[in-house]
Coordinates of C-alpha atoms in Angstrom, one line a residue:
X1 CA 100.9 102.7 160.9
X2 CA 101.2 102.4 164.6
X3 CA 99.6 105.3 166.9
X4 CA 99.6 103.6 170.3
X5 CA 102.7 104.4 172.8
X6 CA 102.7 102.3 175.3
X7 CA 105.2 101.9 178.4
X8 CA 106.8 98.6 177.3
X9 CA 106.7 99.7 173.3
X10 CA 108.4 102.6 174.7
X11 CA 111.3 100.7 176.8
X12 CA 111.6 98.5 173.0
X13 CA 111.8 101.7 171.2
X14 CA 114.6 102.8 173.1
X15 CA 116.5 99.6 173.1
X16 CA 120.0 100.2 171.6
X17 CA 120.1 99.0 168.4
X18 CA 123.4 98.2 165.6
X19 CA 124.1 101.2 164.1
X20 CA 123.1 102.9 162.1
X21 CA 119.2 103.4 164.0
X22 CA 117.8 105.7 161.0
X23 CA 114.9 108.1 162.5
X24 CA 113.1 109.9 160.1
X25 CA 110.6 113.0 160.8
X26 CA 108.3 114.6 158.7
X27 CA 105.3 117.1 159.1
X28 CA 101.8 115.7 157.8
X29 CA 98.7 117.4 157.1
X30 CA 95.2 116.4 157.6
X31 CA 93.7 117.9 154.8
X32 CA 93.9 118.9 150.8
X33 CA 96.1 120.5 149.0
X34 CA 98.4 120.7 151.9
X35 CA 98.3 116.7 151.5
X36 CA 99.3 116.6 148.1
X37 CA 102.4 117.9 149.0
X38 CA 103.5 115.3 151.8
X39 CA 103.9 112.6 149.1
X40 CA 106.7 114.7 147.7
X41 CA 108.2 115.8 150.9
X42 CA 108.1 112.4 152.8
X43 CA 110.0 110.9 149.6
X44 CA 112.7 113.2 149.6
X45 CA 113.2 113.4 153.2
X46 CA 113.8 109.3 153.1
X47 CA 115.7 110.3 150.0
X48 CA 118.4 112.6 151.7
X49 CA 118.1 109.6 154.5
X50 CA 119.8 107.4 152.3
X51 CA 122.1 109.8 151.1
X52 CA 123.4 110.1 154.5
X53 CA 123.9 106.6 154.9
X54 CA 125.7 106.4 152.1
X55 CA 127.9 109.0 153.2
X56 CA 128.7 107.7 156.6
X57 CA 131.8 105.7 156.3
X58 CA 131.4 104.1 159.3
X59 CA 128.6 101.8 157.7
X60 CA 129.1 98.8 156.0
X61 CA 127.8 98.2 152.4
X62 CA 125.6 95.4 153.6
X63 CA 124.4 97.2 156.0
X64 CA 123.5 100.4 154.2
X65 CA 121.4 98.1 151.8
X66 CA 119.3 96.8 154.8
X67 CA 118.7 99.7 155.9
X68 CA 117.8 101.4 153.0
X69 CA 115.3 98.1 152.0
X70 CA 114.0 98.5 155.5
X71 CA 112.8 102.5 154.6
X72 CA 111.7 101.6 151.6
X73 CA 109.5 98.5 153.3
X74 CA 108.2 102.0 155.8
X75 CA 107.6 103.7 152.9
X76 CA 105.5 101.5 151.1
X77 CA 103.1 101.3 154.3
X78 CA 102.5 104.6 154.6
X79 CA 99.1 105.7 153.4
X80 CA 98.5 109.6 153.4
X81 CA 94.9 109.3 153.6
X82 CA 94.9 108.9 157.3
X83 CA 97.6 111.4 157.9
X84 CA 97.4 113.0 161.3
X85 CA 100.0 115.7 161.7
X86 CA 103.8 114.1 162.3
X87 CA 105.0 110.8 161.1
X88 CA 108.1 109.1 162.1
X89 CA 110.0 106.2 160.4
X90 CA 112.2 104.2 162.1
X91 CA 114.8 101.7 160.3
X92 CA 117.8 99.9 161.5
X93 CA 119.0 96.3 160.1
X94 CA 116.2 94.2 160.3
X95 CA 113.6 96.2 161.2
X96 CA 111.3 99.1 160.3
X97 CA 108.3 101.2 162.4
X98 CA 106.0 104.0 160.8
X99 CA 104.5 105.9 163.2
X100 CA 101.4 108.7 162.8
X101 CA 101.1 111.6 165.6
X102 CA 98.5 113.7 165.9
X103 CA 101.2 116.5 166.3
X104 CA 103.5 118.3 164.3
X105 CA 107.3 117.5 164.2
X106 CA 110.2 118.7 162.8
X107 CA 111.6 117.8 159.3
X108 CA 115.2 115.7 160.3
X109 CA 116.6 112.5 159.6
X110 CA 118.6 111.0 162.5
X111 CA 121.7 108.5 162.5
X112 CA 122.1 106.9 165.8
X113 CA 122.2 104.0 167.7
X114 CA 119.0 104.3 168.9
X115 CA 115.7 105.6 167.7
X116 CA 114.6 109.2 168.1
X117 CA 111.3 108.8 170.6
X118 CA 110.7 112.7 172.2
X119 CA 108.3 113.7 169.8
X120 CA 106.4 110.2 170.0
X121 CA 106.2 110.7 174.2
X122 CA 105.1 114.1 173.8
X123 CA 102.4 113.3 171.1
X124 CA 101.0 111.0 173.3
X125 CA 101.2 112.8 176.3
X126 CA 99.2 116.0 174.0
X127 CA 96.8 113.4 172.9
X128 CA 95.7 112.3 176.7
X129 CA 94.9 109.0 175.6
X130 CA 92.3 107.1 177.8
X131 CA 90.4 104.1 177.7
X132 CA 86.3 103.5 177.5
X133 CA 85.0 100.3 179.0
X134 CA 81.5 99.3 177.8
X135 CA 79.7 97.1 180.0
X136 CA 76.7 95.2 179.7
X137 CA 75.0 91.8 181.0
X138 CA 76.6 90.0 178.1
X139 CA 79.3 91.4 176.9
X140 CA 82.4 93.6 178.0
X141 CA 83.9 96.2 175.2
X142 CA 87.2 98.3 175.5
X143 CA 88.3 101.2 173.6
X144 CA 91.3 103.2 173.1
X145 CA 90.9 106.9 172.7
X146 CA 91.9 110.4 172.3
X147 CA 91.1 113.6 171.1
X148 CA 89.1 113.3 168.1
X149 CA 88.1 109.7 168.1
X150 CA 87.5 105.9 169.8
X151 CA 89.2 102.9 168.4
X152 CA 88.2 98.9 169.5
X153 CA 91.2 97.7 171.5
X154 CA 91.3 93.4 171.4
X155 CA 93.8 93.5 174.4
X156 CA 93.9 91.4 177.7
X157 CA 90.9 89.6 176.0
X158 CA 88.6 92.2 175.6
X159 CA 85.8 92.1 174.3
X160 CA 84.6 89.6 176.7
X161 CA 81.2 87.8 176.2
X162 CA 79.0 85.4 178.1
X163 CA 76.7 83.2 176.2
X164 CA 73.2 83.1 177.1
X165 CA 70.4 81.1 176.0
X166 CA 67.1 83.4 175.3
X167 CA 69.4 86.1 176.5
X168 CA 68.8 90.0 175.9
X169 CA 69.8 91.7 179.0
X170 CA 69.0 95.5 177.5
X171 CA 65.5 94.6 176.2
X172 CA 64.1 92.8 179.1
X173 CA 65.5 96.0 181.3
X174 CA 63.5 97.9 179.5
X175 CA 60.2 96.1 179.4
X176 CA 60.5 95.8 182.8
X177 CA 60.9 91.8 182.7
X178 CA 64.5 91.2 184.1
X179 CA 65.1 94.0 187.2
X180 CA 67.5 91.8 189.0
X181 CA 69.8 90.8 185.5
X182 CA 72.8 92.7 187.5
X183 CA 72.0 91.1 190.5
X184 CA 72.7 87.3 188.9
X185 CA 75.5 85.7 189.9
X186 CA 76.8 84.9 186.9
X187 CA 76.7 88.3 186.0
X188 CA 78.5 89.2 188.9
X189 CA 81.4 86.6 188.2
X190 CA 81.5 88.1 184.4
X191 CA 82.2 91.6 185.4
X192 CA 84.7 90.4 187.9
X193 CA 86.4 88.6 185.2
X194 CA 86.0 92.0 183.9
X195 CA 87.4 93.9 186.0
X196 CA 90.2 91.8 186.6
X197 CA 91.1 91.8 182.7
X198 CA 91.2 95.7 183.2
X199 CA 93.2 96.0 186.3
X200 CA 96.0 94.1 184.5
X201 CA 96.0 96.6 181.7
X202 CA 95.8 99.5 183.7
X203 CA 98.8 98.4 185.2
X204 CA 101.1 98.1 182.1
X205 CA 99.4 101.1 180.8
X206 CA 98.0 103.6 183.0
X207 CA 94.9 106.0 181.3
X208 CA 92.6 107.9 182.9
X209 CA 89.6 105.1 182.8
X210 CA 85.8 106.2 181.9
X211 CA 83.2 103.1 182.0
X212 CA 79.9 103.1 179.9
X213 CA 76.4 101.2 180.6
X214 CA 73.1 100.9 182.4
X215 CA 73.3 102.0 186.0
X216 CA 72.6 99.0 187.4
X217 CA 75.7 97.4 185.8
X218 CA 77.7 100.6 187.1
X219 CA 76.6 100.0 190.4
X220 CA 77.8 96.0 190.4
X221 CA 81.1 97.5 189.3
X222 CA 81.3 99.8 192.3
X223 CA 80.3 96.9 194.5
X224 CA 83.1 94.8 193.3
X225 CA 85.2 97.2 194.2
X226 CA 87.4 97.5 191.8
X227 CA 88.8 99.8 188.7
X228 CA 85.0 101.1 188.9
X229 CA 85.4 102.6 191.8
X230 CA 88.2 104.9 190.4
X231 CA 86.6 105.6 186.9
X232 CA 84.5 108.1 185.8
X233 CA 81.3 107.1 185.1
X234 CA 79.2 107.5 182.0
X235 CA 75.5 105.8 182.3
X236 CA 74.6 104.9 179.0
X237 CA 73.7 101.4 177.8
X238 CA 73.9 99.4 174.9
X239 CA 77.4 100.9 174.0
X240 CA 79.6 97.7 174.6
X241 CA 76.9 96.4 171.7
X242 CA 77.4 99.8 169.5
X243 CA 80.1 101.2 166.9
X244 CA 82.9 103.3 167.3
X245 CA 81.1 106.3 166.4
X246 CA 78.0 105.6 169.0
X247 CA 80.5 105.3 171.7
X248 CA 82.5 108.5 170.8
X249 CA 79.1 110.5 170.9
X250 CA 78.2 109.2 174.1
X251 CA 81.8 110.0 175.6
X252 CA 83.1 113.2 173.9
X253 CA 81.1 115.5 176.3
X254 CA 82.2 113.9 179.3
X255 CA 85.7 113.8 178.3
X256 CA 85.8 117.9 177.0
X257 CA 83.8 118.5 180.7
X258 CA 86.7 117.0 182.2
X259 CA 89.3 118.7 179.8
X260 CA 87.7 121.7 181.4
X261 CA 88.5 121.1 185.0
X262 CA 91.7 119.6 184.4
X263 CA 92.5 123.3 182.9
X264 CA 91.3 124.9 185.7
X265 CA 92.7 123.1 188.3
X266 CA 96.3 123.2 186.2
X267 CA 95.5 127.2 186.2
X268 CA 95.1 127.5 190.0
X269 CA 97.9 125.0 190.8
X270 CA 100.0 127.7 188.6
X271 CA 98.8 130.6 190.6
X272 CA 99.5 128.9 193.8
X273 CA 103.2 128.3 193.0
X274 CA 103.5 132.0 191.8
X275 CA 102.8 132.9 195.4
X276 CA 105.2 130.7 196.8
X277 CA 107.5 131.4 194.6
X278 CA 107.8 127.7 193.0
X279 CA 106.9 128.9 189.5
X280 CA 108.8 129.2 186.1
X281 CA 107.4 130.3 183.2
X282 CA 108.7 130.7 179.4
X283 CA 110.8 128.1 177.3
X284 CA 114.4 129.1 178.5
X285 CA 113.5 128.9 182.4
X286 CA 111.4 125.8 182.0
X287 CA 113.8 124.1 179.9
X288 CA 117.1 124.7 182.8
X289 CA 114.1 123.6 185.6
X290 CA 113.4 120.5 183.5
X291 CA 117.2 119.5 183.1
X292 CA 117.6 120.0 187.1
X293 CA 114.8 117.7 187.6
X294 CA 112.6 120.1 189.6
X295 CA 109.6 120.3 187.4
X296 CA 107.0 118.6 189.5
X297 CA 104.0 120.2 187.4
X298 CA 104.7 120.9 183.7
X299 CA 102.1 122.5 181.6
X300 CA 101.8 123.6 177.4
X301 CA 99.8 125.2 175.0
X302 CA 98.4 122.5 173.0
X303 CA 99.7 124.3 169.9
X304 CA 102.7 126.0 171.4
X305 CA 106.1 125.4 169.0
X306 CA 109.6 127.8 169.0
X307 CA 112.6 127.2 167.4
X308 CA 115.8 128.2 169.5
X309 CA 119.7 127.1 170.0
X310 CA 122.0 127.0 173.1
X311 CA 124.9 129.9 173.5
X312 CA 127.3 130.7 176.2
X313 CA 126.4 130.9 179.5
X314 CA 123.5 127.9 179.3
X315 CA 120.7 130.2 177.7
X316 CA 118.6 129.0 174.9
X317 CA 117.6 132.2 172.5
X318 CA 115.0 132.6 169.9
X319 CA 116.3 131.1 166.1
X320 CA 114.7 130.5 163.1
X321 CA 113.8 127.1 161.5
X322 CA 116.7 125.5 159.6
X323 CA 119.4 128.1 161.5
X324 CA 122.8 126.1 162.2
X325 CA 122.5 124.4 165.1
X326 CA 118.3 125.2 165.9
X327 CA 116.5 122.9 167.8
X328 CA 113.2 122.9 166.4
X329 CA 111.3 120.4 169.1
X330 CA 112.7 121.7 172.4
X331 CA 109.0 121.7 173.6
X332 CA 108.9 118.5 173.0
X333 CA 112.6 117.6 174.4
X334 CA 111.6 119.6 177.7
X335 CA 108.3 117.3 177.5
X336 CA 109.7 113.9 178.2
X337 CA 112.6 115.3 180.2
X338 CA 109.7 115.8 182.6
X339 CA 108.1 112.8 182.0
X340 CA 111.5 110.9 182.8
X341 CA 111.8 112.5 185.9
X342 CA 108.3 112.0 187.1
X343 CA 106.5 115.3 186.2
X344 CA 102.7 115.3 185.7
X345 CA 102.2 116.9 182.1
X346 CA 99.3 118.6 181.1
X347 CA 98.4 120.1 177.6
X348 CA 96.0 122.7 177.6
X349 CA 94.5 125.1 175.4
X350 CA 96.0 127.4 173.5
X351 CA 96.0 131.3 175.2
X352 CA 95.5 129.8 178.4
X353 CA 99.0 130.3 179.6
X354 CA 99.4 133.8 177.6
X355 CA 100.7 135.5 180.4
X356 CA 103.8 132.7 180.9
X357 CA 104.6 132.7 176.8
X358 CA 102.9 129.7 176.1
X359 CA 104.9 127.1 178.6
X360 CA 105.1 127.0 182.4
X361 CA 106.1 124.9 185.5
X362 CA 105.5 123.8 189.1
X363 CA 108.6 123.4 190.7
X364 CA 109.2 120.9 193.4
X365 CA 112.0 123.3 194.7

């Protein structure tokens, strides 16, 4: 199951496809009995997928039996255990995706040329994904993360390493034997190499950057000049050596201090545009800002959710779930709606934006 959303898997997701492009939503849960039940309710809603395939005139026989081997293929690889809290299916002739999101969706099954992506750009944007780069004398380690967790990520040749006869950088730092290790030329030339390999991804795939190891090694990186000299910096060694888990304890602190002041700077920010009158606040004024393209600032509720639908005059109104025509993932349709029109999103914590009904926006005019 893929978790990842990058800018170019993004531009592939949204390539027009033959139709139909089947997109298939279903809340997950995390935990038992809740869990139990998603086996049931992911089978029927690929069920009542193929049901509307079959009813769709416009789609070949041949086709419809692609598609449909192609959802069962998705369903196969789905395993429950490491449900998050959405997953998406994808399908269209040829080709199948399953996606996990560590955010809820909508149940829906969508017939279209292309795939249904909004909830995958806003989970991602929710999750503030970043990267961890672990450096040492002898080896370079990069890691994907997010809320809850650190993954290994063997991209743009990471994990770099540099042979060494007799070689253990760490231990010799610590007896005291080897002060001048990051002052080695080779050294230098490896974290250079380093660097370079993380500049490139950086630029395919911009994330807030946080690098990890001895401050001596942190220093050579500032000295080179490079993506050091924009990360945040965690001084810690031995973690491009260490497990998932080490690095996520060494990390998760300075990543919930900075959650913090992200918050508060998003609250001021919001409290300066009140003054000035370049504020809008609830899901109705947000959403008619978002479509006009003046949401320069746009920020959530990490929980926030609300079903409405559109009536006369342009307004969205409160609905319930499964009402004729209710649009259950607006928050997420007003999220990349911002994205595409260059808005910084921020998610932040539930009750912090009380006072503006859970959803709120910096407006550029």
């Amino acid at each position: 199951m893929e978790h990842a959303l990058s800018p170019t898997t993004l531009i592939e997701l949204r390539r027009p496809r033959p139709y139909p492009a089947v997109s298939v939503l279903t809340p997950t849960h995390r935990r038992e009995p809740y869990r139990a039940q998603d086996h049931v309710r992911l089978r029927n809603v690929v069920a009542e997928a193929k049901k509307q395939l079959e009813a769709d005139p416009s789609v070949t026989r041949e086709r419809r039996a692609d598609v449909e081997r192609q959802l069962d293929q998705a369903l196969a690889e789905v395993d429950l255990t490491y449900a998050e809290d959405g997953l998406v299916i994808f399908a269209a002739p040829g080709e199948h995706q399953v996606w996990s999101l560590a955010r809820t969706v909508p149940e829906r099954v969508v017939l279209s040329d292309t795939f249904l992506t909004r909830n995958l750009v806003s989970a991602e944007a929710a999750e503030r994904p970043f990267w961890v780069l672990s450096v040492s004398a002898d080896r370079v380690t990069l890691w994907t993360g997010g809320p809850e967790r650190v993954t290994e990520a063997r991209i743009g040749g990471f994990p770099l390493t540099r042979r060494v006869e007799n070689f253990d950088a760490e231990r010799r730092e610590r007896i005291g034997d080897n002060p001048s290790t990051f002052r080695d030329e080779g050294t230098r030339h490896f974290l250079k190499d380093a660097d370079s390999a993380m500049s490139a991804i950086l630029r395919d795939n911009p994330r807030p950057l946080y690098v990890t190891g001895e401050q001596a090694a942190l220093s050579l990186l500032d000295e080179i000049g490079g993506v050091g000299k924009e990360a945040v910096h965690v001084p810690h060694g031995g973690l491009a050596h260490a497990s998932h888990e080490a690095v996520w304890q060494a990390i998760q602190p300075v990543i919930s201090s900075e959650n913090r002041r992200n918050t508060d700077a998003v609250t001021r920010e919001l409290e300066s545009a009140m003054g000035r009158k370049a504020f809008a606040a609830g899901v109705d004024e947000v959403w008619r800002s978002a479509r006009e393209g003046r949401v320069r600032l746009l920020a959530v509720e990490e929980n926030y959710r609300v079903t409405v639908r559109g009536e006369d005059g342009g307004h969205l109104i409160p609905a319930e779930s499964g009402d004729l025509d209710a649009r259950e993932d607006i928050v997420d349709e007003i999220v990349e709606q911002c994205l595409e029109t260059g808005a910084d999103v921020r998610f932040v914590p539930d009750g912090t934006l009380s006072d503006a009904s859970g959803i709120a926006g910096v407006l550029r005019y």
